[in-house]
GROMACS .gro file of N, CA and C in nm:
model
  516
    1MET      N    1   1.832   8.264  19.704
    1MET     CA    2   1.786   8.127  19.702
    1MET      C    3   1.845   8.059  19.580
    2ALA      N    4   1.926   7.962  19.603
    2ALA     CA    5   1.982   7.886  19.492
    2ALA      C    6   1.880   7.781  19.449
    3ARG      N    7   1.853   7.772  19.322
    3ARG     CA    8   1.755   7.678  19.271
    3ARG      C    9   1.790   7.534  19.307
    4GLU      N   10   1.919   7.505  19.320
    4GLU     CA   11   1.961   7.367  19.348
    4GLU      C   12   1.912   7.317  19.484
    5GLN      N   13   1.886   7.406  19.579
    5GLN     CA   14   1.845   7.360  19.710
    5GLN      C   15   1.695   7.335  19.723
    6LEU      N   16   1.619   7.369  19.620
    6LEU     CA   17   1.475   7.347  19.624
    6LEU      C   18   1.441   7.213  19.559
    7GLN      N   19   1.352   7.139  19.624
    7GLN     CA   20   1.305   7.012  19.571
    7GLN      C   21   1.178   7.037  19.491
    8LEU      N   22   1.197   7.062  19.364
    8LEU     CA   23   1.083   7.087  19.275
    8LEU      C   24   1.066   6.971  19.179
    9PRO      N   25   0.947   6.926  19.154
    9PRO     CA   26   0.823   6.976  19.211
    9PRO      C   27   0.810   6.938  19.359
   10SER      N   28   0.720   7.006  19.428
   10SER     CA   29   0.697   6.978  19.569
   10SER      C   30   0.617   6.849  19.584
   11GLU      N   31   0.590   6.813  19.708
   11GLU     CA   32   0.498   6.704  19.735
   11GLU      C   33   0.358   6.744  19.686
   12TRP      N   34   0.278   6.644  19.658
   12TRP     CA   35   0.137   6.669  19.625
   12TRP      C   36   0.060   6.689  19.755
   13HIS      N   37  -0.024   6.790  19.760
   13HIS     CA   38  -0.117   6.811  19.871
   13HIS      C   39  -0.254   6.769  19.822
   14GLY      N   40  -0.321   6.683  19.897
   14GLY     CA   41  -0.451   6.634  19.854
   14GLY      C   42  -0.564   6.676  19.945
   15ILE      N   43  -0.674   6.715  19.884
   15ILE     CA   44  -0.799   6.741  19.955
   15ILE      C   45  -0.911   6.674  19.876
   16SER      N   46  -1.020   6.643  19.945
   16SER     CA   47  -1.131   6.580  19.874
   16SER      C   48  -1.264   6.644  19.915
   17PHE      N   49  -1.363   6.625  19.831
   17PHE     CA   50  -1.497   6.677  19.856
   17PHE      C   51  -1.593   6.610  19.758
   18ARG      N   52  -1.720   6.630  19.781
   18ARG     CA   53  -1.823   6.579  19.690
   18ARG      C   54  -1.863   6.688  19.592
   19VAL      N   55  -1.883   6.648  19.467
   19VAL     CA   56  -1.929   6.741  19.364
   19VAL      C   57  -2.071   6.785  19.400
   20ARG      N   58  -2.092   6.915  19.400
   20ARG     CA   59  -2.224   6.971  19.432
   20ARG      C   60  -2.309   6.981  19.305
   21TYR      N   61  -2.440   6.976  19.324
   21TYR     CA   62  -2.533   6.978  19.212
   21TYR      C   63  -2.512   7.101  19.123
   22GLN      N   64  -2.493   7.218  19.182
   22GLN     CA   65  -2.481   7.342  19.105
   22GLN      C   66  -2.353   7.348  19.022
   23GLU      N   67  -2.261   7.256  19.041
   23GLU     CA   68  -2.136   7.255  18.964
   23GLU      C   69  -2.151   7.181  18.831
   24ASN      N   70  -2.268   7.123  18.807
   24ASN     CA   71  -2.292   7.045  18.686
   24ASN      C   72  -2.365   7.126  18.580
   25ASP      N   73  -2.340   7.092  18.455
   25ASP     CA   74  -2.409   7.157  18.343
   25ASP      C   75  -2.530   7.071  18.303
   26PRO      N   76  -2.607   7.114  18.204
   26PRO     CA   77  -2.724   7.035  18.163
   26PRO      C   78  -2.693   6.894  18.113
   27MET      N   79  -2.566   6.869  18.077
   27MET     CA   80  -2.529   6.733  18.032
   27MET      C   81  -2.503   6.641  18.151
   28GLY      N   82  -2.507   6.696  18.273
   28GLY     CA   83  -2.488   6.614  18.392
   28GLY      C   84  -2.343   6.595  18.431
   29VAL      N   85  -2.254   6.676  18.375
   29VAL     CA   86  -2.112   6.668  18.410
   29VAL      C   87  -2.067   6.803  18.467
   30VAL      N   88  -1.957   6.800  18.540
   30VAL     CA   89  -1.906   6.924  18.598
   30VAL      C   90  -1.873   7.023  18.487
   31TYR      N   91  -1.927   7.143  18.500
   31TYR     CA   92  -1.903   7.249  18.403
   31TYR      C   93  -1.756   7.287  18.408
   32HIS      N   94  -1.695   7.308  18.293
   32HIS     CA   95  -1.549   7.320  18.281
   32HIS      C   96  -1.487   7.429  18.368
   33THR      N   97  -1.554   7.542  18.388
   33THR     CA   98  -1.491   7.648  18.468
   33THR      C   99  -1.481   7.612  18.616
   34ASN      N  100  -1.559   7.515  18.660
   34ASN     CA  101  -1.550   7.474  18.800
   34ASN      C  102  -1.416   7.411  18.834
   35TYR      N  103  -1.350   7.353  18.735
   35TYR     CA  104  -1.218   7.295  18.762
   35TYR      C  105  -1.120   7.404  18.805
   36LEU      N  106  -1.131   7.524  18.746
   36LEU     CA  107  -1.045   7.634  18.790
   36LEU      C  108  -1.074   7.672  18.935
   37ASN      N  109  -1.201   7.669  18.974
   37ASN     CA  110  -1.236   7.694  19.115
   37ASN      C  111  -1.175   7.587  19.205
   38TRP      N  112  -1.177   7.463  19.159
   38TRP     CA  113  -1.118   7.356  19.238
   38TRP      C  114  -0.967   7.371  19.247
   39PHE      N  115  -0.904   7.418  19.140
   39PHE     CA  116  -0.759   7.446  19.146
   39PHE      C  117  -0.732   7.550  19.254
   40GLU      N  118  -0.816   7.654  19.259
   40GLU     CA  119  -0.798   7.758  19.360
   40GLU      C  120  -0.815   7.700  19.500
   41LEU      N  121  -0.912   7.614  19.518
   41LEU     CA  122  -0.931   7.547  19.646
   41LEU      C  123  -0.805   7.469  19.684
   42GLY      N  124  -0.748   7.398  19.588
   42GLY     CA  125  -0.626   7.321  19.615
   42GLY      C  126  -0.509   7.407  19.659
   43ARG      N  127  -0.484   7.518  19.588
   43ARG     CA  128  -0.369   7.601  19.627
   43ARG      C  129  -0.396   7.679  19.755
   44THR      N  130  -0.521   7.719  19.777
   44THR     CA  131  -0.556   7.789  19.901
   44THR      C  132  -0.532   7.698  20.021
   45GLU      N  133  -0.575   7.574  20.011
   45GLU     CA  134  -0.556   7.481  20.123
   45GLU      C  135  -0.409   7.442  20.139
   46MET      N  136  -0.335   7.437  20.029
   46MET     CA  137  -0.191   7.408  20.038
   46MET      C  138  -0.121   7.520  20.115
   47ILE      N  139  -0.154   7.646  20.085
   47ILE     CA  140  -0.096   7.760  20.157
   47ILE      C  141  -0.139   7.755  20.304
   48ARG      N  142  -0.265   7.721  20.329
   48ARG     CA  143  -0.315   7.710  20.466
   48ARG      C  144  -0.236   7.605  20.544
   49ASP      N  145  -0.205   7.492  20.478
   49ASP     CA  146  -0.128   7.387  20.544
   49ASP      C  147   0.012   7.435  20.583
   50LEU      N  148   0.061   7.539  20.515
   50LEU     CA  149   0.191   7.597  20.549
   50LEU      C  150   0.179   7.700  20.660
   51GLY      N  151   0.057   7.723  20.709
   51GLY     CA  152   0.037   7.815  20.820
   51GLY      C  153  -0.005   7.956  20.780
   52PHE      N  154  -0.048   7.975  20.655
   52PHE     CA  155  -0.090   8.107  20.608
   52PHE      C  156  -0.228   8.098  20.545
   53ARG      N  157  -0.298   8.211  20.550
   53ARG     CA  158  -0.427   8.221  20.483
   53ARG      C  159  -0.416   8.330  20.376
   54TYR      N  160  -0.487   8.307  20.265
   54TYR     CA  161  -0.488   8.407  20.159
   54TYR      C  162  -0.534   8.542  20.213
   55ARG      N  163  -0.631   8.541  20.302
   55ARG     CA  164  -0.682   8.664  20.359
   55ARG      C  165  -0.572   8.741  20.432
   56ASP      N  166  -0.484   8.670  20.501
   56ASP     CA  167  -0.373   8.736  20.572
   56ASP      C  168  -0.268   8.788  20.474
   57MET      N  169  -0.243   8.712  20.366
   57MET     CA  170  -0.151   8.761  20.262
   57MET      C  171  -0.202   8.892  20.205
   58GLU      N  172  -0.330   8.894  20.173
   58GLU     CA  173  -0.387   9.015  20.114
   58GLU      C  174  -0.389   9.131  20.213
   59ALA      N  175  -0.413   9.101  20.341
   59ALA     CA  176  -0.409   9.206  20.443
   59ALA      C  177  -0.268   9.265  20.455
   60ALA      N  178  -0.167   9.182  20.427
   60ALA     CA  179  -0.027   9.229  20.430
   60ALA      C  180   0.011   9.299  20.300
   61GLY      N  181  -0.084   9.308  20.206
   61GLY     CA  182  -0.058   9.380  20.081
   61GLY      C  183   0.000   9.296  19.970
   62VAL      N  184  -0.006   9.163  19.983
   62VAL     CA  185   0.047   9.073  19.881
   62VAL      C  186  -0.069   9.002  19.813
   63LEU      N  187  -0.075   9.016  19.682
   63LEU     CA  188  -0.176   8.949  19.601
   63LEU      C  189  -0.108   8.848  19.510
   64LEU      N  190  -0.184   8.751  19.465
   64LEU     CA  191  -0.128   8.644  19.381
   64LEU      C  192  -0.218   8.621  19.260
   65PRO      N  193  -0.221   8.715  19.166
   65PRO     CA  194  -0.310   8.698  19.051
   65PRO      C  195  -0.263   8.587  18.957
   66LEU      N  196  -0.360   8.530  18.892
   66LEU     CA  197  -0.339   8.428  18.790
   66LEU      C  198  -0.294   8.496  18.661
   67ILE      N  199  -0.187   8.445  18.599
   67ILE     CA  200  -0.144   8.501  18.470
   67ILE      C  201  -0.153   8.399  18.356
   68ASP      N  202  -0.172   8.271  18.391
   68ASP     CA  203  -0.185   8.169  18.288
   68ASP      C  204  -0.251   8.046  18.350
   69ALA      N  205  -0.338   7.981  18.273
   69ALA     CA  206  -0.403   7.858  18.319
   69ALA      C  207  -0.414   7.761  18.204
   70SER      N  208  -0.402   7.633  18.236
   70SER     CA  209  -0.413   7.527  18.137
   70SER      C  210  -0.493   7.412  18.197
   71LEU      N  211  -0.583   7.355  18.118
   71LEU     CA  212  -0.664   7.241  18.161
   71LEU      C  213  -0.662   7.133  18.055
   72SER      N  214  -0.656   7.008  18.099
   72SER     CA  215  -0.668   6.894  18.009
   72SER      C  216  -0.775   6.802  18.066
   73TYR      N  217  -0.877   6.777  17.985
   73TYR     CA  218  -0.989   6.698  18.031
   73TYR      C  219  -0.974   6.553  17.987
   74GLY      N  220  -0.997   6.463  18.079
   74GLY     CA  221  -1.000   6.321  18.049
   74GLY      C  222  -1.144   6.275  18.058
   75ARG      N  223  -1.179   6.230  18.176
   75ARG     CA  224  -1.317   6.190  18.204
   75ARG      C  225  -1.384   6.297  18.288
   76PRO      N  226  -1.516   6.311  18.275
   76PRO     CA  227  -1.585   6.413  18.355
   76PRO      C  228  -1.615   6.365  18.496
   77ALA      N  229  -1.623   6.460  18.587
   77ALA     CA  230  -1.678   6.435  18.720
   77ALA      C  231  -1.827   6.466  18.713
   78ARG      N  232  -1.904   6.402  18.801
   78ARG     CA  233  -2.050   6.417  18.801
   78ARG      C  234  -2.100   6.445  18.942
   79TYR      N  235  -2.223   6.489  18.950
   79TYR     CA  236  -2.286   6.519  19.078
   79TYR      C  237  -2.267   6.404  19.177
   80ASP      N  238  -2.230   6.442  19.298
   80ASP     CA  239  -2.214   6.353  19.414
   80ASP      C  240  -2.091   6.263  19.407
   81ASP      N  241  -2.012   6.272  19.301
   81ASP     CA  242  -1.883   6.200  19.301
   81ASP      C  243  -1.795   6.258  19.411
   82ARG      N  244  -1.716   6.172  19.473
   82ARG     CA  245  -1.613   6.223  19.564
   82ARG      C  246  -1.487   6.236  19.480
   83VAL      N  247  -1.436   6.360  19.475
   83VAL     CA  248  -1.316   6.387  19.397
   83VAL      C  249  -1.205   6.437  19.490
   84ALA      N  250  -1.083   6.415  19.445
   84ALA     CA  251  -0.965   6.468  19.514
   84ALA      C  252  -0.898   6.568  19.421
   85VAL      N  253  -0.854   6.677  19.479
   85VAL     CA  254  -0.772   6.774  19.406
   85VAL      C  255  -0.632   6.764  19.465
   86TYR      N  256  -0.537   6.726  19.381
   86TYR     CA  257  -0.397   6.718  19.420
   86TYR      C  258  -0.325   6.841  19.364
   87THR      N  259  -0.249   6.907  19.447
   87THR     CA  260  -0.182   7.032  19.410
   87THR      C  261  -0.036   7.023  19.448
   88ARG      N  262   0.051   7.073  19.360
   88ARG     CA  263   0.192   7.083  19.396
   88ARG      C  264   0.254   7.204  19.327
   89ILE      N  265   0.364   7.251  19.386
   89ILE     CA  266   0.438   7.364  19.330
   89ILE      C  267   0.541   7.308  19.233
   90VAL      N  268   0.544   7.364  19.111
   90VAL     CA  269   0.640   7.317  19.011
   90VAL      C  270   0.745   7.422  18.978
   91ASN      N  271   0.721   7.546  19.016
   91ASN     CA  272   0.819   7.653  18.995
   91ASN      C  273   0.795   7.756  19.104
   92PHE      N  274   0.903   7.807  19.164
   92PHE     CA  275   0.890   7.903  19.272
   92PHE      C  276   1.010   7.997  19.271
   93SER      N  277   0.980   8.125  19.286
   93SER     CA  278   1.086   8.224  19.301
   93SER      C  279   1.032   8.337  19.387
   94ARG      N  280   1.116   8.435  19.410
   94ARG     CA  281   1.074   8.551  19.487
   94ARG      C  282   0.964   8.630  19.417
   95LEU      N  283   0.948   8.610  19.287
   95LEU     CA  284   0.853   8.689  19.208
   95LEU      C  285   0.732   8.611  19.156
   96ARG      N  286   0.742   8.477  19.153
   96ARG     CA  287   0.631   8.400  19.095
   96ARG      C  288   0.621   8.261  19.156
   97ILE      N  289   0.508   8.198  19.130
   97ILE     CA  290   0.486   8.062  19.173
   97ILE      C  291   0.394   7.994  19.072
   98ASP      N  292   0.427   7.871  19.036
   98ASP     CA  293   0.349   7.793  18.940
   98ASP      C  294   0.306   7.663  19.006
   99TYR      N  295   0.183   7.624  18.978
   99TYR     CA  296   0.124   7.503  19.036
   99TYR      C  297   0.084   7.404  18.928
  100GLU      N  298   0.081   7.278  18.967
  100GLU     CA  299   0.025   7.171  18.885
  100GLU      C  300  -0.086   7.106  18.966
  101TYR      N  301  -0.190   7.059  18.896
  101TYR     CA  302  -0.305   6.999  18.962
  101TYR      C  303  -0.345   6.870  18.893
  102LYS      N  304  -0.398   6.779  18.973
  102LYS     CA  305  -0.461   6.657  18.920
  102LYS      C  306  -0.591   6.639  18.997
  103ILE      N  307  -0.696   6.611  18.925
  103ILE     CA  308  -0.825   6.582  18.987
  103ILE      C  309  -0.857   6.436  18.959
  104HIS      N  310  -0.885   6.362  19.067
  104HIS     CA  311  -0.912   6.219  19.058
  104HIS      C  312  -1.049   6.188  19.117
  105LEU      N  313  -1.113   6.088  19.062
  105LEU     CA  314  -1.237   6.033  19.117
  105LEU      C  315  -1.196   5.932  19.225
  106LEU      N  316  -1.252   5.948  19.345
  106LEU     CA  317  -1.218   5.857  19.453
  106LEU      C  318  -1.325   5.750  19.468
  107ALA      N  319  -1.281   5.627  19.482
  107ALA     CA  320  -1.370   5.516  19.514
  107ALA      C  321  -1.395   5.518  19.665
  108ASP      N  322  -1.497   5.448  19.711
  108ASP     CA  323  -1.528   5.446  19.853
  108ASP      C  324  -1.407   5.404  19.938
  109GLU      N  325  -1.331   5.309  19.888
  109GLU     CA  326  -1.216   5.261  19.966
  109GLU      C  327  -1.100   5.363  19.969
  110ASP      N  328  -1.103   5.462  19.880
  110ASP     CA  329  -0.999   5.564  19.876
  110ASP      C  330  -1.031   5.686  19.962
  111ARG      N  331  -1.154   5.699  20.008
  111ARG     CA  332  -1.197   5.825  20.067
  111ARG      C  333  -1.121   5.862  20.194
  112ASN      N  334  -1.068   5.768  20.267
  112ASN     CA  335  -0.991   5.799  20.387
  112ASN      C  336  -0.844   5.825  20.358
  113LEU      N  337  -0.802   5.809  20.233
  113LEU     CA  338  -0.662   5.831  20.197
  113LEU      C  339  -0.632   5.978  20.168
  114VAL      N  340  -0.736   6.058  20.150
  114VAL     CA  341  -0.719   6.200  20.115
  114VAL      C  342  -0.801   6.282  20.212
  115GLY      N  343  -0.741   6.387  20.270
  115GLY     CA  344  -0.810   6.471  20.367
  115GLY      C  345  -0.932   6.539  20.307
  116ASP      N  346  -1.034   6.556  20.389
  116ASP     CA  347  -1.157   6.624  20.346
  116ASP      C  348  -1.137   6.774  20.348
  117ALA      N  349  -1.183   6.842  20.245
  117ALA     CA  350  -1.166   6.987  20.233
  117ALA      C  351  -1.233   7.061  20.347
  118SER      N  352  -1.337   7.002  20.408
  118SER     CA  353  -1.406   7.071  20.517
  118SER      C  354  -1.343   7.042  20.653
  119ALA      N  355  -1.246   6.953  20.658
  119ALA     CA  356  -1.183   6.917  20.785
  119ALA      C  357  -1.083   7.024  20.829
  120VAL      N  358  -1.065   7.033  20.959
  120VAL     CA  359  -0.966   7.125  21.015
  120VAL      C  360  -0.836   7.048  21.032
  121GLY      N  361  -0.725   7.112  21.002
  121GLY     CA  362  -0.595   7.049  21.017
  121GLY      C  363  -0.531   7.020  20.885
  122PRO      N  364  -0.403   6.981  20.888
  122PRO     CA  365  -0.328   6.959  20.764
  122PRO      C  366  -0.389   6.848  20.678
  123ARG      N  367  -0.378   6.866  20.549
  123ARG     CA  368  -0.422   6.765  20.455
  123ARG      C  369  -0.311   6.662  20.436
  124ILE      N  370  -0.342   6.561  20.360
  124ILE     CA  371  -0.246   6.454  20.337
  124ILE      C  372  -0.155   6.494  20.221
  125THR      N  373  -0.026   6.461  20.232
  125THR     CA  374   0.067   6.489  20.124
  125THR      C  375   0.120   6.357  20.068
  126PHE      N  376   0.163   6.365  19.942
  126PHE     CA  377   0.215   6.250  19.871
  126PHE      C  378   0.345   6.291  19.806
  127PRO      N  379   0.454   6.215  19.823
  127PRO     CA  380   0.581   6.253  19.760
  127PRO      C  381   0.573   6.245  19.608
  128ASP      N  382   0.659   6.321  19.542
  128ASP     CA  383   0.668   6.317  19.397
  128ASP      C  384   0.694   6.173  19.354
  129GLY      N  385   0.623   6.126  19.257
  129GLY     CA  386   0.638   5.989  19.208
  129GLY      C  387   0.545   5.890  19.275
  130ALA      N  388   0.480   5.931  19.386
  130ALA     CA  389   0.386   5.841  19.454
  130ALA      C  390   0.261   5.826  19.369
  131GLU      N  391   0.199   5.709  19.380
  131GLU     CA  392   0.072   5.688  19.310
  131GLU      C  393  -0.037   5.760  19.389
  132LEU      N  394  -0.106   5.848  19.322
  132LEU     CA  395  -0.212   5.925  19.387
  132LEU      C  396  -0.340   5.844  19.388
  133PRO      N  397  -0.410   5.837  19.501
  133PRO     CA  398  -0.535   5.761  19.507
  133PRO      C  399  -0.639   5.812  19.409
  134GLY      N  400  -0.716   5.719  19.355
  134GLY     CA  401  -0.827   5.754  19.269
  134GLY      C  402  -0.795   5.740  19.121
  135GLU      N  403  -0.899   5.760  19.043
  135GLU     CA  404  -0.888   5.749  18.896
  135GLU      C  405  -0.872   5.888  18.836
  136PRO      N  406  -0.768   5.910  18.755
  136PRO     CA  407  -0.746   6.043  18.697
  136PRO      C  408  -0.863   6.089  18.610
  137LEU      N  409  -0.903   6.216  18.630
  137LEU     CA  410  -1.009   6.277  18.550
  137LEU      C  411  -0.958   6.395  18.470
  138THR      N  412  -0.898   6.490  18.538
  138THR     CA  413  -0.859   6.618  18.478
  138THR      C  414  -0.726   6.662  18.536
  139GLY      N  415  -0.648   6.735  18.459
  139GLY     CA  416  -0.524   6.791  18.509
  139GLY      C  417  -0.505   6.931  18.456
  140GLY      N  418  -0.411   7.001  18.515
  140GLY     CA  419  -0.386   7.136  18.466
  140GLY      C  420  -0.275   7.204  18.542
  141SER      N  421  -0.259   7.331  18.511
  141SER     CA  422  -0.155   7.410  18.576
  141SER      C  423  -0.198   7.556  18.577
  142THR      N  424  -0.141   7.630  18.671
  142THR     CA  425  -0.161   7.775  18.676
  142THR      C  426  -0.029   7.842  18.708
  143LYS      N  427  -0.015   7.965  18.661
  143LYS     CA  428   0.102   8.047  18.688
  143LYS      C  429   0.055   8.177  18.752
  144HIS      N  430   0.132   8.223  18.851
  144HIS     CA  431   0.094   8.340  18.929
  144HIS      C  432   0.217   8.427  18.953
  145VAL      N  433   0.192   8.556  18.977
  145VAL     CA  434   0.299   8.649  19.017
  145VAL      C  435   0.260   8.715  19.148
  146TRP      N  436   0.362   8.744  19.229
  146TRP     CA  437   0.342   8.817  19.354
  146TRP      C  438   0.336   8.966  19.320
  147VAL      N  439   0.228   9.033  19.360
  147VAL     CA  440   0.213   9.176  19.333
  147VAL      C  441   0.160   9.249  19.456
  148SER      N  442   0.173   9.382  19.451
  148SER     CA  443   0.117   9.468  19.555
  148SER      C  444  -0.030   9.496  19.524
  149ARG      N  445  -0.096   9.571  19.612
  149ARG     CA  446  -0.234   9.610  19.586
  149ARG      C  447  -0.246   9.695  19.459
  150GLU      N  448  -0.137   9.759  19.421
  150GLU     CA  449  -0.136   9.841  19.300
  150GLU      C  450  -0.101   9.756  19.177
  151PHE      N  451  -0.088   9.628  19.196
  151PHE     CA  452  -0.054   9.532  19.091
  151PHE      C  453   0.084   9.557  19.032
  152THR      N  454   0.175   9.602  19.115
  152THR     CA  455   0.315   9.610  19.074
  152THR      C  456   0.387   9.489  19.132
  153PRO      N  457   0.479   9.429  19.057
  153PRO     CA  458   0.549   9.311  19.107
  153PRO      C  459   0.621   9.340  19.238
  154VAL      N  460   0.618   9.242  19.328
  154VAL     CA  461   0.690   9.253  19.455
  154VAL      C  462   0.773   9.128  19.476
  155ARG      N  463   0.877   9.143  19.553
  155ARG     CA  464   0.958   9.028  19.593
  155ARG      C  465   0.900   8.975  19.723
  156LEU      N  466   0.853   8.852  19.719
  156LEU     CA  467   0.790   8.793  19.835
  156LEU      C  468   0.883   8.790  19.955
  157ASP      N  469   1.012   8.765  19.932
  157ASP     CA  470   1.106   8.758  20.043
  157ASP      C  471   1.121   8.891  20.115
  158LYS      N  472   1.087   9.002  20.050
  158LYS     CA  473   1.097   9.135  20.110
  158LYS      C  474   0.968   9.177  20.179
  159VAL      N  475   0.853   9.149  20.116
  159VAL     CA  476   0.727   9.200  20.169
  159VAL      C  477   0.655   9.103  20.264
  160LEU      N  478   0.679   8.975  20.251
  160LEU     CA  479   0.619   8.875  20.340
  160LEU      C  480   0.718   8.762  20.363
  161PRO      N  481   0.829   8.793  20.433
  161PRO     CA  482   0.936   8.693  20.447
  161PRO      C  483   0.893   8.565  20.518
  162GLN      N  484   0.794   8.573  20.608
  162GLN     CA  485   0.749   8.451  20.676
  162GLN      C  486   0.690   8.352  20.577
  163LEU      N  487   0.608   8.401  20.485
  163LEU     CA  488   0.550   8.312  20.384
  163LEU      C  489   0.659   8.260  20.290
  164TYR      N  490   0.746   8.348  20.248
  164TYR     CA  491   0.856   8.307  20.160
  164TYR      C  492   0.938   8.195  20.226
  165ASP      N  493   0.976   8.215  20.352
  165ASP     CA  494   1.056   8.115  20.424
  165ASP      C  495   0.980   7.983  20.439
  166SER      N  496   0.851   7.992  20.466
  166SER     CA  497   0.771   7.871  20.480
  166SER      C  498   0.763   7.794  20.348
  167LEU      N  499   0.748   7.865  20.238
  167LEU     CA  500   0.746   7.800  20.106
  167LEU      C  501   0.881   7.736  20.076
  168VAL      N  502   0.990   7.807  20.104
  168VAL     CA  503   1.124   7.750  20.081
  168VAL      C  504   1.142   7.624  20.165
  169ARG      N  505   1.103   7.629  20.294
  169ARG     CA  506   1.118   7.511  20.381
  169ARG      C  507   1.037   7.393  20.326
  170SER      N  508   0.918   7.422  20.270
  170SER     CA  509   0.834   7.313  20.218
  170SER      C  510   0.896   7.250  20.094
  171LEU      N  511   0.990   7.320  20.031
  171LEU     CA  512   1.052   7.271  19.908
  171LEU      C  513   1.192   7.215  19.930
  172GLN      N  514   1.232   7.200  20.054
  172GLN     CA  515   1.366   7.147  20.083
  172GLN      C  516   1.359   7.005  20.130
   0.00000   0.00000   0.00000
């Protein structure tokens, strides 16, 4: 795979949902570790939109552990806010994948612009440079490596070529 043929970063994949009561701390704002859970939701749904499920990847013996995470907080999300998690791939190879995330507060008029996390079917995508609906709250990134069940590095193109090809196609 020549790096020149990949369009990185990828398009943004957007999903939305309402903040649940249990995600808030005593100050009434979303507890900081929940943003990492939301990042996971974003990348899981992005992979699902490509036709794969994490459960099937793992059944095929491919795991995707987190090796680095970064968060930057702007404004907090609060109970019952409708938020969008935007996810995109910023680095991809046979051995690793890195994501970027943006979490936005959605106004009532924005709620139909981003797919609902509980809905069936593909979510909405936004090209790089497009204005993402909602007010920015939090951003971050994660880095992952493809490994076997024994946690030894694997080449995705060798052990799960269908997923590898689907990711490459999504980046062209």
